PDB file of C-alpha atoms in Angstrom:
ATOM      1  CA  UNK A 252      -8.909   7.691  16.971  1.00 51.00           C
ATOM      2  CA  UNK A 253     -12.074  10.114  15.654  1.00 48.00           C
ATOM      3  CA  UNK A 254     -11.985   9.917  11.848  1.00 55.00           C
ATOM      4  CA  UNK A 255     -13.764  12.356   9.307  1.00 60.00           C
ATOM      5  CA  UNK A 256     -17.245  11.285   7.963  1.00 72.00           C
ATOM      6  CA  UNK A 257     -15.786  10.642   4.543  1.00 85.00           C
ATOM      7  CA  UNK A 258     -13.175   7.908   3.159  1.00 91.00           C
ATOM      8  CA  UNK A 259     -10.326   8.858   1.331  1.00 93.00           C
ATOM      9  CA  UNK A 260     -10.196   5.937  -0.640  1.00 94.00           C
ATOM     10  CA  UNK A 261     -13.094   3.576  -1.454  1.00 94.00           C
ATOM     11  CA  UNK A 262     -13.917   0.358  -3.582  1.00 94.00           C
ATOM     12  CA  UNK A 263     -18.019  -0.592  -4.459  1.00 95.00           C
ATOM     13  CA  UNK A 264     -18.454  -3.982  -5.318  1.00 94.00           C
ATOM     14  CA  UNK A 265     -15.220  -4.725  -6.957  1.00 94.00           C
ATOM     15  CA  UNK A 266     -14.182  -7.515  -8.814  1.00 93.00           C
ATOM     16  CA  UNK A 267     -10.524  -8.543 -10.564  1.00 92.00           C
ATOM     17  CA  UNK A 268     -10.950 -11.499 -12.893  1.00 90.00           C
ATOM     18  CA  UNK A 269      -7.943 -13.693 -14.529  1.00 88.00           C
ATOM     19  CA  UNK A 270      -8.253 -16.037 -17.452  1.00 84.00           C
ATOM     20  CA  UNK A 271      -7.610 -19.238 -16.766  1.00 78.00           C
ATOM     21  CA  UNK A 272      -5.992 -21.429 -19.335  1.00 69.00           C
ATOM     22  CA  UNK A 273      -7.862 -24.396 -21.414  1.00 62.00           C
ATOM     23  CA  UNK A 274      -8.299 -26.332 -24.137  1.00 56.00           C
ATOM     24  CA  UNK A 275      -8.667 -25.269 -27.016  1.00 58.00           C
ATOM     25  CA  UNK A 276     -12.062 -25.654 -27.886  1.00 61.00           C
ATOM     26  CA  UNK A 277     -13.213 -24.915 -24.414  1.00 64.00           C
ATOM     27  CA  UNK A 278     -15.266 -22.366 -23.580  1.00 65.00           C
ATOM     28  CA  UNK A 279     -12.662 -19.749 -21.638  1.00 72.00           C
ATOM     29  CA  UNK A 280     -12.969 -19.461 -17.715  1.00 81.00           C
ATOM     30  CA  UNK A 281     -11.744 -16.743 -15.279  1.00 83.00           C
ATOM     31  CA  UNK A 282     -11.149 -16.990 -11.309  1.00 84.00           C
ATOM     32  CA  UNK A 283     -12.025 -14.454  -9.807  1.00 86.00           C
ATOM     33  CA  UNK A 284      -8.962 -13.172  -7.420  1.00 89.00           C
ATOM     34  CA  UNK A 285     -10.851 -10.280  -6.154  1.00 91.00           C
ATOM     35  CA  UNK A 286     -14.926 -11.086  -6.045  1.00 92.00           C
ATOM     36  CA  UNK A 287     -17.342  -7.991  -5.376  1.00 93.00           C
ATOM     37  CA  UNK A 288     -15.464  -6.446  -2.372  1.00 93.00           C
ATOM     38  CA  UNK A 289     -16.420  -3.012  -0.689  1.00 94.00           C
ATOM     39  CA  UNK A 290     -13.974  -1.102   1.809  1.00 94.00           C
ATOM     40  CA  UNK A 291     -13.400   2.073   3.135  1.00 94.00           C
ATOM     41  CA  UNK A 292      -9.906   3.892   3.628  1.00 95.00           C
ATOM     42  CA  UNK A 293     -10.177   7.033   5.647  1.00 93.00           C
ATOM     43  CA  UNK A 294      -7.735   9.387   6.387  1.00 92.00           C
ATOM     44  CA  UNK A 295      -5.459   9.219   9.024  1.00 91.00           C
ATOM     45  CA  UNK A 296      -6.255   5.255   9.753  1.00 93.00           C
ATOM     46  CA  UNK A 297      -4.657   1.887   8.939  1.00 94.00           C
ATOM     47  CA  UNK A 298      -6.747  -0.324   7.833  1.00 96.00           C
ATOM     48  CA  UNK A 299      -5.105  -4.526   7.687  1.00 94.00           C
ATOM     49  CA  UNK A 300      -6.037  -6.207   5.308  1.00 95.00           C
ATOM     50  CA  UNK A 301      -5.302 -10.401   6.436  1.00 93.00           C
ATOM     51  CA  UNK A 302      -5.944 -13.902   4.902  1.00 90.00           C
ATOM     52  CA  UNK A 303      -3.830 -16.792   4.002  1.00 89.00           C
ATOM     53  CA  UNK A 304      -1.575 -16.613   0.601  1.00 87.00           C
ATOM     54  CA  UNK A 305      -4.002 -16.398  -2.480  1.00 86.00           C
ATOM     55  CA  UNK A 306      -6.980 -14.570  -0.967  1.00 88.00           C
ATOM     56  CA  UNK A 307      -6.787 -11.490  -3.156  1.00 89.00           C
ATOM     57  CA  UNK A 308      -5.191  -9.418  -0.519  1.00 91.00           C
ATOM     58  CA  UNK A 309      -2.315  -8.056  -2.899  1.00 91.00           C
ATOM     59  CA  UNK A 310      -4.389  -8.183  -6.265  1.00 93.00           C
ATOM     60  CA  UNK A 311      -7.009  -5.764  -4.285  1.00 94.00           C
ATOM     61  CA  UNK A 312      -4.014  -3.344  -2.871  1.00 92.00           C
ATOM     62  CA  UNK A 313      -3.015  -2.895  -6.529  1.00 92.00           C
ATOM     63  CA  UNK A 314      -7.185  -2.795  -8.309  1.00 92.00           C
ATOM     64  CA  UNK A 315      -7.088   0.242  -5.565  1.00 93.00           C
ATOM     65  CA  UNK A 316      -3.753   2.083  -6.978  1.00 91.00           C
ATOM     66  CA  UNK A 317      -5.623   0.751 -10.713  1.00 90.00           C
ATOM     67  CA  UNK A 318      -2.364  -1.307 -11.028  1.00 89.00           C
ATOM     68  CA  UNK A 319      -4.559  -3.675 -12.127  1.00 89.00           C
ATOM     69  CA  UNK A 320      -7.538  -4.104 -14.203  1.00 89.00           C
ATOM     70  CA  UNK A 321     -10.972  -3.842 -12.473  1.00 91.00           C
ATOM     71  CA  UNK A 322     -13.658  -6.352 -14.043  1.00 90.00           C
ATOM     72  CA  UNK A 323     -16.182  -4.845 -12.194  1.00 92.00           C
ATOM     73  CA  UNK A 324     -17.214  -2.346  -9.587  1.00 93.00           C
ATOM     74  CA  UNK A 325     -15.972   0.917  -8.823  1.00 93.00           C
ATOM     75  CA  UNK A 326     -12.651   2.701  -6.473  1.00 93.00           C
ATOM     76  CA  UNK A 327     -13.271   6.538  -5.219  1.00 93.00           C
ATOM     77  CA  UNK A 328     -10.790   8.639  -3.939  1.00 92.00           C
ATOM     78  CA  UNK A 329     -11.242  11.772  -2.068  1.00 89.00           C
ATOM     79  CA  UNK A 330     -14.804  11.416  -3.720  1.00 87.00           C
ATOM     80  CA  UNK A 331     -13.891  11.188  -7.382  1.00 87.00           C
ATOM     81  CA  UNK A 332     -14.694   8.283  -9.088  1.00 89.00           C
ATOM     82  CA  UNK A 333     -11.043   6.461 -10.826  1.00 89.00           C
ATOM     83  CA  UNK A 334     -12.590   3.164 -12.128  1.00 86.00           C
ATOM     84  CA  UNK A 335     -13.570   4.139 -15.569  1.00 80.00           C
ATOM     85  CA  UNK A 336     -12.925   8.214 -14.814  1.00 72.00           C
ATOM     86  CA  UNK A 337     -11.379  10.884 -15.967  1.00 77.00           C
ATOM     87  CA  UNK A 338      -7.279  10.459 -17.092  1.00 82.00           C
ATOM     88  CA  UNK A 339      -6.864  13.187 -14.658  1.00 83.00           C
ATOM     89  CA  UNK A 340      -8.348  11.895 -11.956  1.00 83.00           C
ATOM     90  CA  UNK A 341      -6.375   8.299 -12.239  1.00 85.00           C
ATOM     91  CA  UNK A 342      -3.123  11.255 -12.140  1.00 85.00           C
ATOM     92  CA  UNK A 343      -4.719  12.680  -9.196  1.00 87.00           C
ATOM     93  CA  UNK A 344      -4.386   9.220  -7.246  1.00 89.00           C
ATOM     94  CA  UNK A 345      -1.314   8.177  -8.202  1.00 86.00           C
ATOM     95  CA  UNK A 346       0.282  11.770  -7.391  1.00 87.00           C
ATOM     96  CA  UNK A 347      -1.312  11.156  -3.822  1.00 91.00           C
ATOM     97  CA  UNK A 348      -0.700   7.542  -3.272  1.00 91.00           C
ATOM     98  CA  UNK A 349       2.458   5.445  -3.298  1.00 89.00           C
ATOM     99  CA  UNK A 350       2.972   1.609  -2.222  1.00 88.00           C
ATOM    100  CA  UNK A 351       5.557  -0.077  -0.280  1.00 87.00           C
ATOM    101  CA  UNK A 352       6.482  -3.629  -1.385  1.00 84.00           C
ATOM    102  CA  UNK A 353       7.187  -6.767   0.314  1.00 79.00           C
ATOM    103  CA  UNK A 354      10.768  -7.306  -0.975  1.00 81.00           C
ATOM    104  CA  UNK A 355      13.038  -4.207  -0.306  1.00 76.00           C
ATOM    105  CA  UNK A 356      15.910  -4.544  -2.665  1.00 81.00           C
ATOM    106  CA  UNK A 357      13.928  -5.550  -5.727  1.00 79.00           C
ATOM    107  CA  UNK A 358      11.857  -1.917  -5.412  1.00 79.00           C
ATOM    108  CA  UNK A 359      15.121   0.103  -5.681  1.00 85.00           C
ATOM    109  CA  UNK A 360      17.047  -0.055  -8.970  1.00 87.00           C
ATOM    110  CA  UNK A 361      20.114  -1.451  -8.039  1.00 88.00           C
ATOM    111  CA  UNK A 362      22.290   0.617 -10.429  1.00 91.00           C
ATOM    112  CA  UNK A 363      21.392   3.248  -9.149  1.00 90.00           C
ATOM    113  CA  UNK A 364      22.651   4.852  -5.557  1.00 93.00           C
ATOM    114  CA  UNK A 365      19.520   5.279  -2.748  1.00 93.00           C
ATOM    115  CA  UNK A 366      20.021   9.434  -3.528  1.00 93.00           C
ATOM    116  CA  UNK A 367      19.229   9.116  -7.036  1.00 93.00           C
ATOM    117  CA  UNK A 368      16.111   7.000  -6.605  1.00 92.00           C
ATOM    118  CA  UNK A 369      14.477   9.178  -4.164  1.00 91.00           C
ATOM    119  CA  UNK A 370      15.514  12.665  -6.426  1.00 92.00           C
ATOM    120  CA  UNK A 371      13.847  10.495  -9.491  1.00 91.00           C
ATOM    121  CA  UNK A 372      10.736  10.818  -7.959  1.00 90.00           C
ATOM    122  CA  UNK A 373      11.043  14.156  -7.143  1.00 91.00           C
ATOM    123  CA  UNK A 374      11.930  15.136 -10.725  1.00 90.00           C
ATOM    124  CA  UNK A 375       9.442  12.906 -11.934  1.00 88.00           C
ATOM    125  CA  UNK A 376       6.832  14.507  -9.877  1.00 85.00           C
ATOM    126  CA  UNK A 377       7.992  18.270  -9.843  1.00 83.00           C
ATOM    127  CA  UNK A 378       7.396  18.620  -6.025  1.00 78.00           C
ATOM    128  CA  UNK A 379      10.675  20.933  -5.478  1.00 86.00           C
ATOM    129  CA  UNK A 380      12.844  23.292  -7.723  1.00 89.00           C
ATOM    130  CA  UNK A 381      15.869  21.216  -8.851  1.00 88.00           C
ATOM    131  CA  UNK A 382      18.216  22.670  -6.315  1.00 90.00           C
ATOM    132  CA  UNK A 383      16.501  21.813  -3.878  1.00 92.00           C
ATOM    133  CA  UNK A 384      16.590  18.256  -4.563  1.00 91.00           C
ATOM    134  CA  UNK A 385      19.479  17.279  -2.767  1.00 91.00           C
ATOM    135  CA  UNK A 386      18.636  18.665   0.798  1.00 93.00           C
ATOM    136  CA  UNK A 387      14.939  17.015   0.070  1.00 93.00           C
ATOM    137  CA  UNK A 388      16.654  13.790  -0.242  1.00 93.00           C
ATOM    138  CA  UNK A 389      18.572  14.059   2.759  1.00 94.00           C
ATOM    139  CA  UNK A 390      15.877  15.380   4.777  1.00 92.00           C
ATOM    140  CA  UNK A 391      13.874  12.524   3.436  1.00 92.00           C
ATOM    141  CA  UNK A 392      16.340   9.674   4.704  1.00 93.00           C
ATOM    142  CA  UNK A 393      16.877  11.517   8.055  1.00 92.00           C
ATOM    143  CA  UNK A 394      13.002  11.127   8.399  1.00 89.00           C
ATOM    144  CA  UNK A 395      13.469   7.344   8.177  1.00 89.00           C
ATOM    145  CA  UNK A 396      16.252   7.074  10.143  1.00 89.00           C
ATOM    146  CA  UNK A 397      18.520   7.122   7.856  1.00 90.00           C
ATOM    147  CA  UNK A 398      22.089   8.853   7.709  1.00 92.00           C
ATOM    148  CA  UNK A 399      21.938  11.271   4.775  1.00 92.00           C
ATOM    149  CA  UNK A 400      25.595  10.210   3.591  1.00 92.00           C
ATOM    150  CA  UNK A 401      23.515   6.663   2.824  1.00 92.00           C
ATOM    151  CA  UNK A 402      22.195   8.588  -0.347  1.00 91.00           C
ATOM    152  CA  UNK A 403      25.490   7.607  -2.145  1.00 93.00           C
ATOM    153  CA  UNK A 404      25.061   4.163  -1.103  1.00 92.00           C
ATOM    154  CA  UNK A 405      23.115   1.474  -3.613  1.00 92.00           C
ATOM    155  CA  UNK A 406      20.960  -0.808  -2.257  1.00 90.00           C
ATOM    156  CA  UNK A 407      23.440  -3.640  -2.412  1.00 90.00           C
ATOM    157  CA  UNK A 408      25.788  -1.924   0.323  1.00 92.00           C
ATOM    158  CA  UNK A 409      22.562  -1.861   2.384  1.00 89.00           C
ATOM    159  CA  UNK A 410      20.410  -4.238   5.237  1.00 88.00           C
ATOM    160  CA  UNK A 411      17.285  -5.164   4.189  1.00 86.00           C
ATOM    161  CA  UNK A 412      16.003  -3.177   7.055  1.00 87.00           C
ATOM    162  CA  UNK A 413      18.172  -0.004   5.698  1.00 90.00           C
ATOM    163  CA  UNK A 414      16.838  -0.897   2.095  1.00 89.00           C
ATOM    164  CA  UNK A 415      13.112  -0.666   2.928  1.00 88.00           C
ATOM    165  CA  UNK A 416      13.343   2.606   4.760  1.00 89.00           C
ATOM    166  CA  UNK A 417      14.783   3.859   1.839  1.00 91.00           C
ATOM    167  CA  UNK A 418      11.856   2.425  -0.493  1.00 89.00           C
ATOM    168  CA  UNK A 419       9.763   4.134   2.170  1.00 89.00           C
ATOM    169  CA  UNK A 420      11.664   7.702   1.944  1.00 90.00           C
ATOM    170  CA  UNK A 421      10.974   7.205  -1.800  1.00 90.00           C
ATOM    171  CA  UNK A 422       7.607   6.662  -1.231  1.00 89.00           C
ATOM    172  CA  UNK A 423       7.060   9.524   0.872  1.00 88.00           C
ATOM    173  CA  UNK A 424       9.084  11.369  -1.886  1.00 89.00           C
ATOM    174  CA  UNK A 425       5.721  11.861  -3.313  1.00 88.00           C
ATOM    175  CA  UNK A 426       4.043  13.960  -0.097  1.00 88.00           C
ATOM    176  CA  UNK A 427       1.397  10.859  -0.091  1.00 91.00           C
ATOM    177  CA  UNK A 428      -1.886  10.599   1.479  1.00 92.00           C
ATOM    178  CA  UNK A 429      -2.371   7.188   1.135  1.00 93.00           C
ATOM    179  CA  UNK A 430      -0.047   4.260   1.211  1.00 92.00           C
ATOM    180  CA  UNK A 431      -0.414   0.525   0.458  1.00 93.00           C
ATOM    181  CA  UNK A 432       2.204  -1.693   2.141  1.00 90.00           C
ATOM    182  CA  UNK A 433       2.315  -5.117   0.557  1.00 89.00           C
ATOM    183  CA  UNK A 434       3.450  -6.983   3.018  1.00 86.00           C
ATOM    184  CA  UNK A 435       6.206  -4.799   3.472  1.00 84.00           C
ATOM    185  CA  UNK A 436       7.600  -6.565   6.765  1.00 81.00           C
ATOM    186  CA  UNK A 437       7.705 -10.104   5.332  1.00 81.00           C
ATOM    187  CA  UNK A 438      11.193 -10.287   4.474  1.00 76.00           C
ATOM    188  CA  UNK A 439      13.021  -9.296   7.101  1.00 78.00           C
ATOM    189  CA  UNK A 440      14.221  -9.826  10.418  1.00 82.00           C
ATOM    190  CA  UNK A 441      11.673  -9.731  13.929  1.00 83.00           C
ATOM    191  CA  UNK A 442      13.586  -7.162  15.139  1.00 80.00           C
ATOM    192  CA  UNK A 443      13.420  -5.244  12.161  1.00 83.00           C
ATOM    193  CA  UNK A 444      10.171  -5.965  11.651  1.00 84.00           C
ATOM    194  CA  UNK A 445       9.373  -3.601  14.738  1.00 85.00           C
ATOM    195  CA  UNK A 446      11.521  -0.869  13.778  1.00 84.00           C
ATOM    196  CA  UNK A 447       9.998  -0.972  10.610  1.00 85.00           C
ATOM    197  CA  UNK A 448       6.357  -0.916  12.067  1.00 86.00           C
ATOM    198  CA  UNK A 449       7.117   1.231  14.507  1.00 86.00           C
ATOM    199  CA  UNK A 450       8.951   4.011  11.830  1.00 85.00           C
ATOM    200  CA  UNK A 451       5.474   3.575   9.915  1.00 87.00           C
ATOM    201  CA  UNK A 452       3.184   4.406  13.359  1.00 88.00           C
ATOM    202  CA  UNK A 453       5.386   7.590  13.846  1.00 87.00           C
ATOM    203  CA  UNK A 454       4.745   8.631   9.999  1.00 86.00           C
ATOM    204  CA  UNK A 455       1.258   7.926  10.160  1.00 88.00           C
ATOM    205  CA  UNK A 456       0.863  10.505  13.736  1.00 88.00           C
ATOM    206  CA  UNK A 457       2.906  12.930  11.957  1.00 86.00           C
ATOM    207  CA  UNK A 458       1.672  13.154   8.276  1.00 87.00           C
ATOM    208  CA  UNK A 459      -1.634  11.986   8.939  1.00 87.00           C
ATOM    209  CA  UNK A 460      -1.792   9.160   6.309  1.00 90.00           C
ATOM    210  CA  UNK A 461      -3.902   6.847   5.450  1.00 93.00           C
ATOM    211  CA  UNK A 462      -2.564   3.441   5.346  1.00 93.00           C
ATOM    212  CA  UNK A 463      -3.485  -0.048   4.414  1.00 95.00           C
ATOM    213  CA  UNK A 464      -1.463  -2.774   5.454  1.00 93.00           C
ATOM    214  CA  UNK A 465      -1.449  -6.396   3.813  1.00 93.00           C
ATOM    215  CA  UNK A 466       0.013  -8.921   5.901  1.00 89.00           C
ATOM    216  CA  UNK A 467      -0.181 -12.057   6.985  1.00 85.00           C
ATOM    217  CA  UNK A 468       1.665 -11.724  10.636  1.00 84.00           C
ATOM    218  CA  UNK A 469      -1.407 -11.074  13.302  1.00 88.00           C
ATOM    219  CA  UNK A 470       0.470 -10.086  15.480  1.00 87.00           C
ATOM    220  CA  UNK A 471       1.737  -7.109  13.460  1.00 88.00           C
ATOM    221  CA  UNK A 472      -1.791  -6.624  12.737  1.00 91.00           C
ATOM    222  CA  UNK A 473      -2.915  -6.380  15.828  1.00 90.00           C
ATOM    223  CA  UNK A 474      -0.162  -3.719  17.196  1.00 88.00           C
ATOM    224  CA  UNK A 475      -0.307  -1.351  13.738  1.00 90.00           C
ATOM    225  CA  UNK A 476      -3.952  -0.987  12.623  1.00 93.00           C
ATOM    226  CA  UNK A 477      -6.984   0.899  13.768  1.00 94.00           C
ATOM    227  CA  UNK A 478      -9.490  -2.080  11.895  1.00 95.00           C
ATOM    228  CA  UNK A 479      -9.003  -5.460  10.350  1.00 96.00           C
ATOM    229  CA  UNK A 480     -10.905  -6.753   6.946  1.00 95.00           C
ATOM    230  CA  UNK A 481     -10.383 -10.612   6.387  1.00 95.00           C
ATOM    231  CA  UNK A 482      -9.996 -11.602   2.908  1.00 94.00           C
ATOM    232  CA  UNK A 483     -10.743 -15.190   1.484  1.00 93.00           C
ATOM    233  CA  UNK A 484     -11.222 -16.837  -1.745  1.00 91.00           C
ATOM    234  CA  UNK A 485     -10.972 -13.335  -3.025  1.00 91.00           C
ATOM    235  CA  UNK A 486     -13.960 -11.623  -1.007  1.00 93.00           C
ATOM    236  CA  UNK A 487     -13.881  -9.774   2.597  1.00 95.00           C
ATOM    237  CA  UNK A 488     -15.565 -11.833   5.428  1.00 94.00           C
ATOM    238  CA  UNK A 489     -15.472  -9.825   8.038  1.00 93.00           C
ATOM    239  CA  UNK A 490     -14.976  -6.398   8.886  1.00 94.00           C
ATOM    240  CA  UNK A 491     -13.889  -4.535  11.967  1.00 93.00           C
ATOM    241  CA  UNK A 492     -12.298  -2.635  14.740  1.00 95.00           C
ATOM    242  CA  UNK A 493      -9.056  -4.624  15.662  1.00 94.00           C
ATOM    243  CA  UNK A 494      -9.895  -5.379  18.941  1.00 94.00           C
ATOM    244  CA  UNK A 495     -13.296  -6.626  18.350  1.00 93.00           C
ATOM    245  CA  UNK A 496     -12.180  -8.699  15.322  1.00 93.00           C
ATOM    246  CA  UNK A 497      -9.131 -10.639  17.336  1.00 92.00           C
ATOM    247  CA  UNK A 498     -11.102 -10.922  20.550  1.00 92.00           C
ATOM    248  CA  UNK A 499     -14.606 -11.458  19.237  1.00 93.00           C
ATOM    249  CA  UNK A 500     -14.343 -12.680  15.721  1.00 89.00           C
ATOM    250  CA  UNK A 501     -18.002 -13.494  14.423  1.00 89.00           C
ATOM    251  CA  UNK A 502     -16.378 -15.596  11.153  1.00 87.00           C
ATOM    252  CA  UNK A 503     -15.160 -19.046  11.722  1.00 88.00           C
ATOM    253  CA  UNK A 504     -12.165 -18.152   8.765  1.00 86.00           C
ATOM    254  CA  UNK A 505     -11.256 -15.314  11.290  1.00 83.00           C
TER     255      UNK A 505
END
């Protein structure tokens, strides 16, 4: 797959730091979770992001979003610098970006039905006219493979499988460019697992999106992305095409 020359999104030497707790007297200490790390995101790829629990992988997915706080270094999307920017152009990426999380009835509110939580986002984000809301929502879940008479359904009345294609019709509520799925496979069944992966291939040929994936299943990995960076101890130790990086890893962590 030919991509454009530029990135969508893209991270300089960035670095997430947490305090670590001490004595009193002692002089305070940080670990670094994410430690100088530069990627590219470019439109219209999927990009995997791998390494064993604790690496950084989902600390770096949110520094991207600026979920969380950068120590260090500097994110650009579509060109604009975010780390340290303009308010409007933090707006900007979070308008265009959504994320996908790893357990799929926590990211629905579960008093509300799967209808409402998808037209709160479109309210929230003025994409439609009100009354047009409804048949948005529908045609949302039909693009998920979802029945549109689900919308009155709450997440509790749902699969895991049915409840994260709804988080993903919410996600795609927003008309994103870029999405960050946080292990979004993890809790749930093989087979659903591929339906799942195989819903996101379709949306990523059809819309065009950027995605990166965080996971820790290779074999996922291996069928969904375009290139693979390896995260450990909080920095990226090796970069590349998927098929190089399985077949002829150059790291011995890889």
């Amino acid at each position: 797959m030919a991509y454009p020359n530029w990135p969508l999104l893209e991270a300089d030497n960035l670095s997430v730091t947490f305090p670590v707790s001490g004595g009193f007297w002692r002089e305070k200490k940080v670990v670094h979770a994410v430690n100088q790390v530069t990627v590219q995101i470019y439109p219209g790829e999927t990009l995997g992001l791998v390494g064993e629990s604790g690496s950084g992988k989902s600390t770096l997915g949110r520094a991207l979003l600026q979920l969380e706080r950068v120590a260090a270094g500097e994110v650009r999307f579509d060109g604009q610098r975010i780390t340290h920017g303009l308010t409007s152009d933090i707006v900007r990426l979070r308008q265009q970006s959504a994320m996908i999380f790893q357990d799929p009835f926590a990211s629905l509110n579960p008093r509300q039905t799967v209808g409402e939580s998808i037209a709160e986002v479109l309210r929230v984000h003025q994409k439609i006219p009100r009354a047009q809301i409804a048949q948005r929502v529908a045609e949302l879940l039909t693009q998920v493979g979802l029945r549109t008479q689900q919308a009155n359904a709450k997440p509790s009345q749902l699969s895991g499988g049915q409840c994260q294609r709804a988080g993903i019709a919410r996600a795609l509520a927003i008309e994103p460019r870029l999405i960050v799925a946080d292990e979004c496979v993890a809790a749930l069944d093989v087979s659903i697992q591929g339906q799942i992966v195989n819903l996101l291939m379709d949306l990523r040929e059809k819309m065009g999106l950027a995605i990166l994936f965080i996971a820790h299943d290779l074999a996922i990995v291996r069928r969904l992305c375009d290139r693979v960076a390896v995260m450990y101890l909080g920095r990226i130790v090796e970069e590349g095409p998927t098929e190089t990086v399985f077949t002829r890893p150059l790291q011995p962590y890889t």
